[in-house]
C-alpha positions as a printed NumPy array, in Angstrom:
array([[ -0.918,  13.948, -19.166],
       [ -3.426,  16.149, -21.077],
       [ -0.638,  18.053, -22.304],
       [  1.412,  14.873, -23.706],
       [ -1.854,  14.251, -25.868],
       [ -1.869,  17.723, -27.468],
       [  1.468,  16.992, -28.302],
       [  0.602,  14.017, -30.245],
       [ -2.369,  15.964, -32.013],
       [  0.426,  18.621, -33.184],
       [  2.773,  16.021, -34.272],
       [ -0.106,  14.455, -36.437],
       [ -1.368,  17.964, -37.468],
       [  2.434,  18.866, -38.502],
       [  2.971,  15.65 , -40.571],
       [ -0.332,  16.368, -42.494],
       [  0.465,  19.93 , -43.412],
       [  4.104,  18.855, -44.564],
       [  2.387,  16.397, -47.049],
       [ -0.193,  18.971, -48.002],
       [  2.627,  21.459, -48.794],
       [  4.703,  18.835, -50.803],
       [  1.619,  17.925, -53.248],
       [  1.117,  21.617, -53.528],
       [  4.709,  22.287, -54.647],
       [  5.008,  19.158, -57.004],
       [  1.329,  20.722, -59.101],
       [  2.854,  24.078, -59.055],
       [  6.228,  23.345, -60.371],
       [  5.645,  21.295, -63.27 ],
       [  8.163,  23.335, -65.392],
       [ 11.112,  22.665, -63.353],
       [ 10.218,  18.822, -63.55 ],
       [ 13.684,  17.517, -63.13 ],
       [ 14.575,  19.466, -60.121],
       [ 11.418,  18.992, -58.271],
       [ 11.258,  15.367, -58.85 ],
       [ 15.145,  15.183, -57.524],
       [ 14.138,  17.46 , -54.405],
       [ 10.98 ,  15.255, -54.042],
       [ 12.661,  12.061, -54.277],
       [ 14.993,  13.063, -51.296],
       [ 12.498,  14.523, -49.283],
       [ 10.194,  11.537, -49.547],
       [ 13.26 ,   9.129, -48.729],
       [ 13.651,  10.999, -45.239],
       [  9.966,  11.14 , -44.941],
       [ 10.151,   7.195, -45.23 ],
       [ 12.944,   6.605, -42.963],
       [ 11.564,   9.24 , -40.33 ],
       [  7.976,   8.095, -40.53 ],
       [  8.318,   4.178, -40.622],
       [  5.198,   2.102, -40.698],
       [  4.964,   1.033, -36.764],
       [  3.903,  -2.393, -37.992],
       [  7.256,  -3.269, -39.268],
       [  8.88 ,  -1.347, -36.364],
       [ 11.104,  -4.091, -34.281],
       [  9.616,  -2.152, -31.073],
       [  6.134,  -2.98 , -31.899],
       [  6.883,  -6.679, -32.191],
       [  7.419,  -6.923, -28.488],
       [  4.836,  -9.076, -26.731],
       [  2.442,  -7.321, -24.531],
       [  3.536,  -9.146, -21.408],
       [  6.854,  -8.269, -21.927],
       [  6.23 ,  -4.807, -22.048],
       [  4.037,  -4.808, -18.959],
       [  6.805,  -6.541, -17.135],
       [  9.247,  -3.735, -18.463],
       [  7.017,  -0.913, -17.726],
       [  6.389,  -2.218, -14.132],
       [  9.804,  -1.353, -13.343],
       [  9.841,   2.015, -14.872],
       [  6.477,   2.988, -12.782],
       [  6.513,   0.309,  -9.511],
       [  3.596,   2.199,  -7.779],
       [  1.352,   1.508, -10.872],
       [  1.29 ,  -2.288,  -9.818],
       [ -0.101,  -1.078,  -6.125],
       [ -3.301,  -2.904,  -5.85 ],
       [ -3.519,  -2.573,  -1.882],
       [ -6.48 ,  -1.226,   0.15 ],
       [ -4.059,   1.104,   1.865],
       [ -4.282,   4.993,   1.709],
       [ -1.804,   7.108,  -0.141],
       [  0.176,   7.713,   3.32 ],
       [  0.624,   4.157,   3.892],
       [  1.494,   3.004,   0.602],
       [  3.818,   5.307,  -0.58 ],
       [  7.152,   3.892,  -2.146],
       [ 10.159,   4.745,  -0.287],
       [ 12.619,   4.823,  -3.307],
       [ 12.16 ,   7.267,  -6.054],
       [  9.731,  10.058,  -7.381],
       [  6.146,   8.377,  -8.05 ],
       [  5.374,  11.539, -10.518],
       [  8.416,  11.318, -12.355],
       [  7.674,   7.802, -13.046],
       [  4.444,   8.149, -14.042],
       [  5.766,  10.901, -16.625],
       [  8.123,   8.53 , -17.999],
       [  5.695,   5.784, -18.375],
       [  3.761,   7.988, -20.435],
       [  6.429,   9.157, -22.446],
       [  6.788,   5.228, -23.173],
       [  3.185,   5.161, -24.569],
       [  4.297,   7.875, -27.116],
       [  6.725,   5.273, -28.944],
       [  3.962,   3.156, -31.065],
       [  0.434,   2.112, -30.877],
       [  1.117,  -1.147, -29.286],
       [  3.49 ,   0.491, -26.535],
       [  0.588,   2.823, -25.934],
       [ -1.805,   0.054, -25.233],
       [  0.406,  -1.874, -22.927],
       [  1.123,   1.495, -21.049],
       [ -2.328,   3.131, -20.666],
       [ -3.304,  -0.314, -18.909],
       [ -0.671,   0.356, -16.152],
       [ -1.049,   4.182, -16.544],
       [ -4.554,   4.34 , -15.194],
       [ -5.157,   1.104, -13.312],
       [ -3.887,   2.363, -10.08 ],
       [ -3.477,   6.413,  -9.946],
       [ -1.812,   8.44 ,  -7.383],
       [ -2.576,  12.23 ,  -7.059],
       [  0.395,  13.219,  -5.05 ],
       [  0.925,  16.958,  -4.286],
       [  4.612,  17.21 ,  -4.285],
       [  7.509,  15.493,  -6.355],
       [ 10.197,  13.435,  -4.436],
       [ 13.137,  14.465,  -5.726],
       [ 14.886,  17.848,  -6.823],
       [ 12.428,  18.615,  -9.349],
       [ 10.103,  20.065,  -6.89 ],
       [ 12.359,  22.804,  -5.948],
       [ 12.463,  24.169,  -9.322],
       [  8.946,  23.934, -10.051],
       [  8.045,  25.823,  -6.681],
       [ 10.284,  28.786,  -7.991],
       [  8.366,  28.72 , -11.101],
       [  5.193,  28.618,  -9.583],
       [  6.24 ,  31.486,  -7.14 ],
       [  7.134,  33.704, -10.257],
       [  3.747,  33.861, -11.788],
       [  2.756,  36.484, -14.723],
       [  0.689,  39.38 , -15.398],
       [ -2.282,  36.933, -16.582],
       [ -1.592,  33.978, -14.261],
       [ -1.768,  34.717, -10.409],
       [  0.768,  32.562,  -7.861],
       [ -0.026,  28.896,  -7.319],
       [ -0.57 ,  27.912,  -3.343],
       [  0.763,  24.32 ,  -2.763],
       [ -2.534,  23.705,  -1.287],
       [ -4.223,  23.916,  -4.988],
       [ -1.549,  21.466,  -6.62 ],
       [ -3.615,  18.288,  -6.31 ],
       [ -6.958,  20.423,  -6.849],
       [ -5.45 ,  21.363, -10.18 ],
       [ -4.32 ,  17.913, -10.968],
       [ -7.665,  16.312,  -9.886],
       [ -9.155,  18.512, -12.462],
       [ -6.915,  17.599, -15.294],
       [ -7.534,  14.115, -14.479],
       [-11.392,  14.568, -14.807],
       [-11.196,  16.187, -18.113],
       [ -8.98 ,  13.457, -19.423],
       [-11.744,  10.647, -18.574],
       [-14.395,  12.761, -19.732],
       [-12.299,  12.706, -23.207],
       [-11.518,   9.039, -22.785],
       [-14.223,   6.763, -21.248],
       [-11.908,   3.692, -21.963],
       [ -9.212,   5.229, -19.811],
       [-11.857,   5.773, -16.923],
       [-12.961,   2.033, -17.07 ],
       [ -9.382,   0.945, -16.643],
       [ -9.015,   2.732, -13.375],
       [ -9.334,   0.575, -10.377],
       [ -7.518,   2.578,  -7.396],
       [ -7.321,   6.265,  -6.796],
       [ -5.141,   7.377,  -4.148],
       [ -4.283,  11.047,  -3.056],
       [ -3.085,  13.09 ,   0.199],
       [ -5.442,  13.752,   3.21 ],
       [ -5.601,  17.432,   2.651],
       [ -6.582,  17.024,  -0.907],
       [ -9.469,  14.642,   0.061],
       [-10.698,  16.652,   2.756],
       [-10.643,  20.132,   0.703],
       [-11.559,  18.636,  -2.735],
       [-14.666,  16.8  ,  -1.759],
       [-16.961,  18.151,  -4.578],
       [-14.142,  17.468,  -7.415],
       [-13.693,  14.104,  -5.898],
       [-17.674,  13.532,  -6.212],
       [-17.097,  14.369,  -9.899],
       [-13.943,  12.642, -10.489],
       [-15.599,   9.391,  -8.948],
       [-18.69 ,   9.529, -10.904],
       [-16.694,   8.65 , -13.812],
       [-15.209,   5.377, -12.617],
       [-17.646,   2.691, -12.562],
       [-15.034,  -0.374, -12.151],
       [-13.379,   1.663,  -9.195],
       [-12.463,  -0.745,  -6.165],
       [-10.756,   1.294,  -3.818],
       [-10.48 ,   5.318,  -2.876],
       [ -9.079,   7.717,  -0.639],
       [-12.133,   9.222,   0.973],
       [-12.773,  11.958,   3.408],
       [-13.51 ,  11.394,   7.218],
       [-16.947,  12.704,   6.666],
       [-17.728,   9.898,   4.279],
       [-17.333,   7.263,   7.103],
       [-19.208,   9.342,   9.796],
       [-22.258,  10.275,   7.363],
       [-21.318,  13.941,   7.572],
       [-23.963,  16.192,   5.721],
       [-21.007,  17.732,   3.702],
       [-20.472,  14.329,   2.031],
       [-23.916,  13.241,   1.333],
       [-23.697,  13.822,  -2.371],
       [-20.314,  11.954,  -2.593],
       [-21.429,   9.086,  -0.773],
       [-24.455,   8.973,  -2.84 ],
       [-22.557,   8.625,  -5.976],
       [-20.722,   6.119,  -4.382],
       [-23.697,   3.843,  -3.879],
       [-24.915,   4.348,  -7.547],
       [-21.685,   4.841,  -9.565],
       [-19.213,   2.704,  -7.931],
       [-21.057,  -0.81 ,  -7.098],
       [-17.349,  -2.679,  -6.816],
       [-15.885,  -1.009,  -4.012],
       [-13.878,  -3.406,  -2.143],
       [-13.052,  -1.573,   1.074],
       [-15.383,   0.585,   3.329],
       [-15.495,   1.79 ,   6.714],
       [-18.225,   2.809,   9.312],
       [-17.358,   5.202,  12.348],
       [-19.61 ,   6.184,  15.425],
       [-22.446,   8.523,  14.053],
       [-23.322,   6.084,  11.102],
       [-24.778,   3.232,  12.99 ],
       [-28.467,   3.823,  11.226],
       [-27.304,   3.221,   7.795],
       [-24.96 ,   0.466,   8.721],
       [-27.714,  -1.44 ,  10.26 ],
       [-29.817,  -0.979,   7.169],
       [-27.231,  -2.392,   4.727],
       [-28.295,  -5.93 ,   4.499],
       [-31.392,  -4.98 ,   3.497],
       [-30.333,  -3.979,   0.117],
       [-26.191,  -4.123,   0.164],
       [-24.814,  -1.274,  -2.152],
       [-21.524,  -2.99 ,  -2.799],
       [-21.935,  -6.498,  -2.525],
       [-18.161,  -7.231,  -3.211],
       [-16.445,  -5.918,  -0.135],
       [-13.717,  -7.575,   1.034],
       [-12.108,  -5.287,   3.615],
       [-14.234,  -3.439,   6.356],
       [-13.397,  -1.531,   9.33 ],
       [-15.585,  -0.59 ,  12.499],
       [-14.732,   2.02 ,  14.719],
       [-16.688,   3.334,  17.723],
       [-19.812,   1.799,  16.376],
       [-22.501,   0.959,  19.084],
       [-24.355,  -2.017,  17.539],
       [-25.731,  -4.945,  18.787],
       [-24.409,  -8.435,  18.37 ],
       [-27.557,  -9.562,  16.117],
       [-27.268,  -6.481,  13.872],
       [-23.386,  -6.72 ,  13.237],
       [-23.694, -10.597,  12.355],
       [-26.666,  -9.752,   9.919],
       [-24.92 ,  -6.977,   8.035],
       [-21.852,  -8.794,   8.142],
       [-23.424, -12.143,   6.539],
       [-24.85 , -10.099,   3.953],
       [-21.11 ,  -9.386,   2.541],
       [-20.435, -12.959,   1.006],
       [-16.587, -11.701,  -0.123],
       [-15.613, -10.134,   3.192],
       [-11.835, -11.392,   4.419],
       [-10.628,  -8.665,   6.255],
       [-12.747,  -7.155,   9.365],
       [-11.237,  -4.956,  12.042],
       [-13.321,  -3.906,  14.833],
       [-12.07 ,  -0.977,  17.066],
       [-13.643,   0.574,  20.222],
       [-16.905,  -1.351,  19.886],
       [-18.449,  -1.23 ,  23.502],
       [-21.816,  -3.323,  22.557],
       [-19.823,  -6.309,  21.111],
       [-19.239,  -9.079,  23.203],
       [-18.13 , -13.013,  23.115],
       [-21.857, -13.786,  21.911],
       [-21.255, -12.445,  18.423],
       [-19.165, -15.377,  17.746],
       [-21.898, -17.952,  19.08 ],
       [-24.838, -18.544,  16.294],
       [-27.063, -19.911,  19.057],
       [-27.53 , -16.328,  20.958],
       [-27.426, -14.254,  17.59 ],
       [-29.965, -16.292,  15.803],
       [-29.054, -14.787,  12.593],
       [-26.477, -17.099,  11.231],
       [-22.568, -17.725,  11.966],
       [-19.913, -14.75 ,  12.233],
       [-18.394, -14.644,   8.584],
       [-15.405, -16.693,   7.722],
       [-12.324, -14.487,   7.914],
       [ -8.528, -14.55 ,   6.559],
       [ -7.538, -11.205,   8.767],
       [ -9.049, -10.55 ,  11.899],
       [ -8.109,  -7.563,  14.056],
       [ -9.877,  -6.98 ,  17.281],
       [ -8.636,  -3.61 ,  19.189],
       [ -9.87 ,  -1.991,  22.336],
       [-12.979,  -4.123,  22.689],
       [-13.399,  -4.719,  26.391],
       [-16.318,  -7.301,  26.264],
       [-14.505,  -9.805,  23.987],
       [-12.691, -12.446,  26.007],
       [-10.491, -15.449,  25.143],
       [-13.757, -17.647,  25.615],
       [-15.016, -15.702,  22.421],
       [-11.728, -16.034,  20.226],
       [-11.585, -19.76 ,  20.709],
       [-15.229, -20.309,  20.034],
       [-15.12 , -18.636,  16.749],
       [-11.679, -20.651,  16.157],
       [-13.326, -24.19 ,  17.202],
       [-15.312, -24.007,  13.768],
       [-12.928, -26.292,  11.549],
       [-13.646, -24.179,   8.659],
       [-12.237, -21.136,  10.528],
       [ -9.584, -22.839,  11.876],
       [ -8.216, -23.423,   8.369],
       [ -8.909, -20.294,   6.925],
       [ -7.735, -17.7  ,   9.291],
       [ -4.283, -16.519,   8.354],
       [ -3.33 , -13.318,  10.589],
       [ -5.077, -12.418,  14.033],
       [ -4.525,  -8.903,  15.756],
       [ -5.578,  -8.192,  19.431],
       [ -4.62 ,  -4.864,  20.994],
       [ -5.779,  -3.474,  24.363],
       [ -8.058,  -5.842,  25.215],
       [ -8.955,  -7.921,  28.263],
       [ -7.203, -11.508,  26.863],
       [ -4.655, -12.189,  28.892],
       [ -1.158, -12.741,  27.245],
       [ -0.386, -15.954,  28.822],
       [ -3.381, -17.605,  27.348],
       [ -2.183, -17.021,  23.981],
       [ -1.283, -20.889,  23.988],
       [ -4.875, -21.792,  23.803],
       [ -5.459, -19.801,  20.717],
       [ -1.892, -21.354,  18.403],
       [ -3.244, -24.832,  18.353],
       [ -6.524, -23.997,  17.329],
       [ -5.415, -21.996,  14.288],
       [ -3.319, -24.297,  12.467],
       [ -3.008, -22.192,   9.428],
       [ -2.008, -19.013,  11.298],
       [  0.883, -17.427,   9.759],
       [  0.654, -13.902,  11.424],
       [ -0.087, -12.907,  15.162],
       [  0.018,  -9.56 ,  16.811],
       [ -0.158,  -8.845,  20.254],
       [ -0.239,  -5.417,  22.437],
       [ -0.91 ,  -5.186,  25.879],
       [ -0.103,  -3.738,  29.169],
       [  0.996,  -5.911,  32.08 ],
       [  0.831,  -5.143,  35.517],
       [  1.794,  -8.633,  37.105],
       [  4.224, -10.964,  36.081],
       [  3.569, -13.733,  34.313],
       [  2.864, -17.387,  35.967],
       [  5.412, -19.178,  34.215],
       [  5.485, -22.447,  35.619],
       [  1.95 , -23.143,  35.108],
       [  1.635, -21.954,  31.528],
       [  2.522, -23.914,  28.505],
       [  5.42 , -22.781,  26.152],
       [  4.013, -21.039,  23.009],
       [  3.735, -23.386,  19.622],
       [  2.773, -23.032,  16.062],
       [  3.961, -24.874,  13.304],
       [  2.94 , -22.551,  10.708],
       [  3.545, -18.689,  12.124],
       [  5.944, -16.503,  10.109],
       [  5.186, -13.504,  11.532],
       [  5.236, -12.437,  15.589],
       [  4.63 ,  -9.075,  17.319],
       [  4.881,  -9.728,  20.843],
       [  4.303,  -5.742,  21.977],
       [  4.126,  -6.294,  25.855],
       [  4.79 ,  -2.547,  28.068],
       [  4.345,  -2.047,  31.685],
       [  1.513,  -0.09 ,  32.68 ],
       [  1.316,   3.106,  34.462],
       [  1.108,   1.541,  37.929],
       [  4.022,  -1.133,  37.353],
       [  6.339,   1.844,  36.059],
       [  6.745,   2.949,  39.285],
       [  7.47 ,  -0.374,  41.135],
       [ 10.931,  -1.829,  41.433],
       [ 10.178,  -5.218,  39.618],
       [  8.888,  -4.714,  36.338],
       [  6.341,  -7.485,  35.069],
       [  7.09 ,  -7.333,  31.316],
       [ 10.728,  -8.749,  31.412],
       [  9.011, -12.148,  33.006],
       [  6.788, -12.067,  29.537],
       [ 10.04 , -11.931,  27.173],
       [ 11.611, -14.749,  29.203],
       [  8.655, -16.661,  28.668],
       [  8.546, -15.895,  24.647],
       [ 12.424, -16.714,  24.638],
       [ 11.918, -19.778,  26.113],
       [  9.221, -20.945,  23.544],
       [ 11.649, -19.754,  21.018],
       [ 14.505, -21.67 ,  22.157],
       [ 12.753, -24.976,  22.551],
       [ 11.732, -24.769,  18.584],
       [  7.688, -23.681,  19.263],
       [  7.825, -21.87 ,  15.967],
       [ 10.107, -23.282,  13.528],
       [  8.966, -20.971,  10.566],
       [  9.379, -17.667,  12.293],
       [ 10.753, -15.158,  10.141],
       [ 10.124, -11.869,  11.719],
       [  9.65 , -10.808,  15.189],
       [  8.934,  -7.432,  16.761],
       [  9.326,  -7.315,  20.562],
       [  9.138,  -3.744,  22.757],
       [ 12.268,  -4.86 ,  24.752],
       [ 15.409,  -3.37 ,  23.452],
       [ 18.055,  -5.643,  24.806],
       [ 15.816,  -8.829,  23.818],
       [ 18.925,  -9.654,  21.509],
       [ 20.957, -10.231,  24.589],
       [ 18.963, -13.23 ,  25.675],
       [ 20.54 , -15.23 ,  22.577],
       [ 23.812, -13.98 ,  23.237],
       [ 23.74 , -15.099,  26.817],
       [ 23.28 , -18.743,  25.486],
       [ 25.713, -20.233,  23.468],
       [ 24.538, -23.321,  21.404],
       [ 26.355, -26.441,  20.534],
       [ 26.768, -27.943,  17.456],
       [ 23.935, -30.198,  17.748],
       [ 22.119, -28.405,  20.515],
       [ 20.852, -25.709,  18.543],
       [ 19.887, -27.671,  15.524],
       [ 18.146, -29.788,  17.712],
       [ 15.447, -27.138,  18.439],
       [ 14.169, -27.216,  14.857],
       [ 14.786, -23.457,  14.509],
       [ 16.945, -23.455,  11.175],
       [ 15.946, -20.561,   9.605],
       [ 17.478, -16.836,   9.81 ],
       [ 15.006, -14.954,  11.848],
       [ 14.834, -11.18 ,  11.738],
       [ 14.565,  -9.391,  15.076],
       [ 13.053,  -5.615,  15.59 ],
       [ 13.103,  -4.389,  19.172],
       [ 12.676,  -0.662,  20.232],
       [ 12.019,   0.751,  23.685],
       [  9.201,   3.019,  24.737],
       [ 11.696,   5.804,  24.402],
       [ 12.99 ,   4.828,  20.927],
       [ 11.235,   6.015,  17.536],
       [ 12.566,   3.369,  15.356],
       [ 13.544,  -0.366,  14.809],
       [ 16.388,  -1.804,  15.594],
       [ 16.898,  -4.492,  13.292],
       [ 19.026,  -7.839,  14.358],
       [ 19.86 , -10.877,  12.056],
       [ 19.549, -14.183,  14.3  ],
       [ 20.628, -17.592,  12.499],
       [ 22.565, -21.022,  12.987],
       [ 26.16 , -20.519,  11.671],
       [ 27.977, -23.866,  11.663],
       [ 26.299, -24.679,  14.936],
       [ 26.87 , -21.638,  16.746],
       [ 23.974, -19.056,  17.566],
       [ 25.086, -15.472,  15.532],
       [ 23.401, -12.254,  16.327],
       [ 24.409,  -9.483,  14.124],
       [ 22.691,  -5.964,  13.963],
       [ 21.643,  -4.925,  10.556],
       [ 23.105,  -2.152,   8.841],
       [ 20.836,   0.994,   8.076],
       [ 20.373,   2.224,   4.499],
       [ 18.894,   5.411,   4.058],
       [ 19.695,   9.135,   3.253],
       [ 23.469,   9.903,   3.973],
       [ 24.261,   6.457,   4.837],
       [ 25.862,   3.704,   2.819],
       [ 24.819,   0.222,   2.031],
       [ 27.184,  -2.872,   3.776],
       [ 26.824,  -6.587,   3.623],
       [ 28.388,  -9.555,   5.481],
       [ 31.899, -10.633,   4.494],
       [ 32.963, -13.983,   5.336],
       [ 36.673, -14.64 ,   4.153],
       [ 36.262, -18.96 ,   5.381],
       [ 33.4  , -19.74 ,   2.359],
       [ 30.243, -19.056,   4.673],
       [ 31.365, -21.352,   7.687],
       [ 31.784, -18.   ,   9.949],
       [ 35.33 , -19.52 ,  10.922],
       [ 37.382, -17.534,   8.434],
       [ 40.948, -16.326,   8.717],
       [ 40.164, -12.801,  10.625],
       [ 36.418, -13.415,  11.197],
       [ 33.539, -11.986,   9.321],
       [ 32.638,  -8.316,   9.088],
       [ 30.606,  -5.4  ,   7.498],
       [ 32.306,  -4.026,   3.956],
       [ 31.048,  -0.845,   2.968],
       [ 29.731,  -0.14 ,  -0.654],
       [ 30.37 ,   3.337,  -2.256],
       [ 27.597,   5.551,  -2.747],
       [ 26.422,   6.344,  -6.262],
       [ 27.899,   9.686,  -7.171],
       [ 25.639,  12.194,  -8.83 ],
       [ 22.232,  10.749,  -7.76 ],
       [ 21.37 ,  14.013,  -6.278],
       [ 22.689,  16.032,  -9.476],
       [ 20.663,  13.664, -12.071],
       [ 17.632,  13.938, -10.219],
       [ 16.816,  18.   , -11.112],
       [ 15.623,  17.803, -14.53 ],
       [ 15.46 ,  21.196, -16.554],
       [ 12.3  ,  22.456, -18.041],
       [ 11.32 ,  25.086, -20.131],
       [  7.508,  24.942, -20.772],
       [  5.1  ,  26.182, -18.173],
       [  2.587,  23.71 , -19.445],
       [  4.631,  20.995, -17.855],
       [  5.006,  22.101, -14.239],
       [  2.194,  20.567, -13.142],
       [  3.808,  17.428, -13.717]])
């Protein structure tokens, strides 16, 4: 990035020197005026044609909105505004470092392109350690060679070097520093370069999210300076986490909140009383996403305003409860009984809690705007199927139903988990979730339950399940999800495994010779698409400059 800025300055200096030399030549060659004028005329014509005024260039007349849209396809990760870490928000396709380099080159075309590219280039920054393309092999070979004056570079020093270059850029360009809202980097970079990260963060007043070392969340003494800078220089942070050991600072946050605009809060292994927890959360007026993991002192009373006596539990859009043994179904229903909460909550995750799976039917009617539900539990007994009402939700589009057998039941002959999946299948078959699009289960043979039931022309349509559902299934011994597509085709239930597209595989699509009716001549099948030739060869690009090997 800094190398490209020096390149632009060198081009401007070269243009100035060229014009100055031409004026001197015209002054000293007065005797040969005709020859000089003819030569200068040709040179001026070439100069005007190669260095035209950018205001009259067609490229400079493109609207800023169009440029931003085009540049977003060149560098897709520049639009990343999620509060996820660098590991969780990695783009699978393409090389992010190469995309950012191409975006910076687009900014050298003209001034209007530079202004549009700069907005994208510095808004969401990623400091990746390697290129995710064939160029990384060439750069590694060049770094290993070294020289007499320059030692060999370790792979662990690459993110640190890029962080220092970015710090120098922000020192020279304060406008770019004010544009930065998101800063993401690999885990090892943020753990080993704490001082460099503190200096870099001190220049970013509008920062909303940054990948921080674990010591910041635990109030570790090695991260005291970094956390102090976050308190004073970054008041617009939107996500923060607290881990066990930082209870004292967390309890005192309500007195003078350092980040008034927090939207996402994660609490892990915190020993905090219900009253203190509600008091701190109420001091965050923009809080929408809360994750509580392994909170041994948190009980159902945290949702009851009469017991805490400091206010109501905040109104959330996303609530995650994991491994909290004192929160039961009564606390969840008490929280959802508030009408404003029932209309606001959109995503609920319950994992490894004492909430029984067969009592989910009490939660769904209360959460009338719920679109995502995730339940993860281990069961030891079969579900009382005949006594439990079926699951029903008119708004649910995403369901993660991960029920597994506990250690005691795995040795028995009759496993209890199949009864829970039979209960889920019956709820789906009876049209309890008409808007469901994605379903995740931990039973690898769950798709066979659909294949064993052949729907008639009106029978399947009567269930109200008219949309295509994407089923993801895997067992305990599997690492990847197996994807199936389930839908209604001409009154028949069709279950098809989705093709995998990845490295070493070819994409395929479903071909139906019958015009989409599923009853064509010869039947439907998958047609393999040819892969793109020369993709790996084009990803390797030759570079001769050592100054650009950090790009």
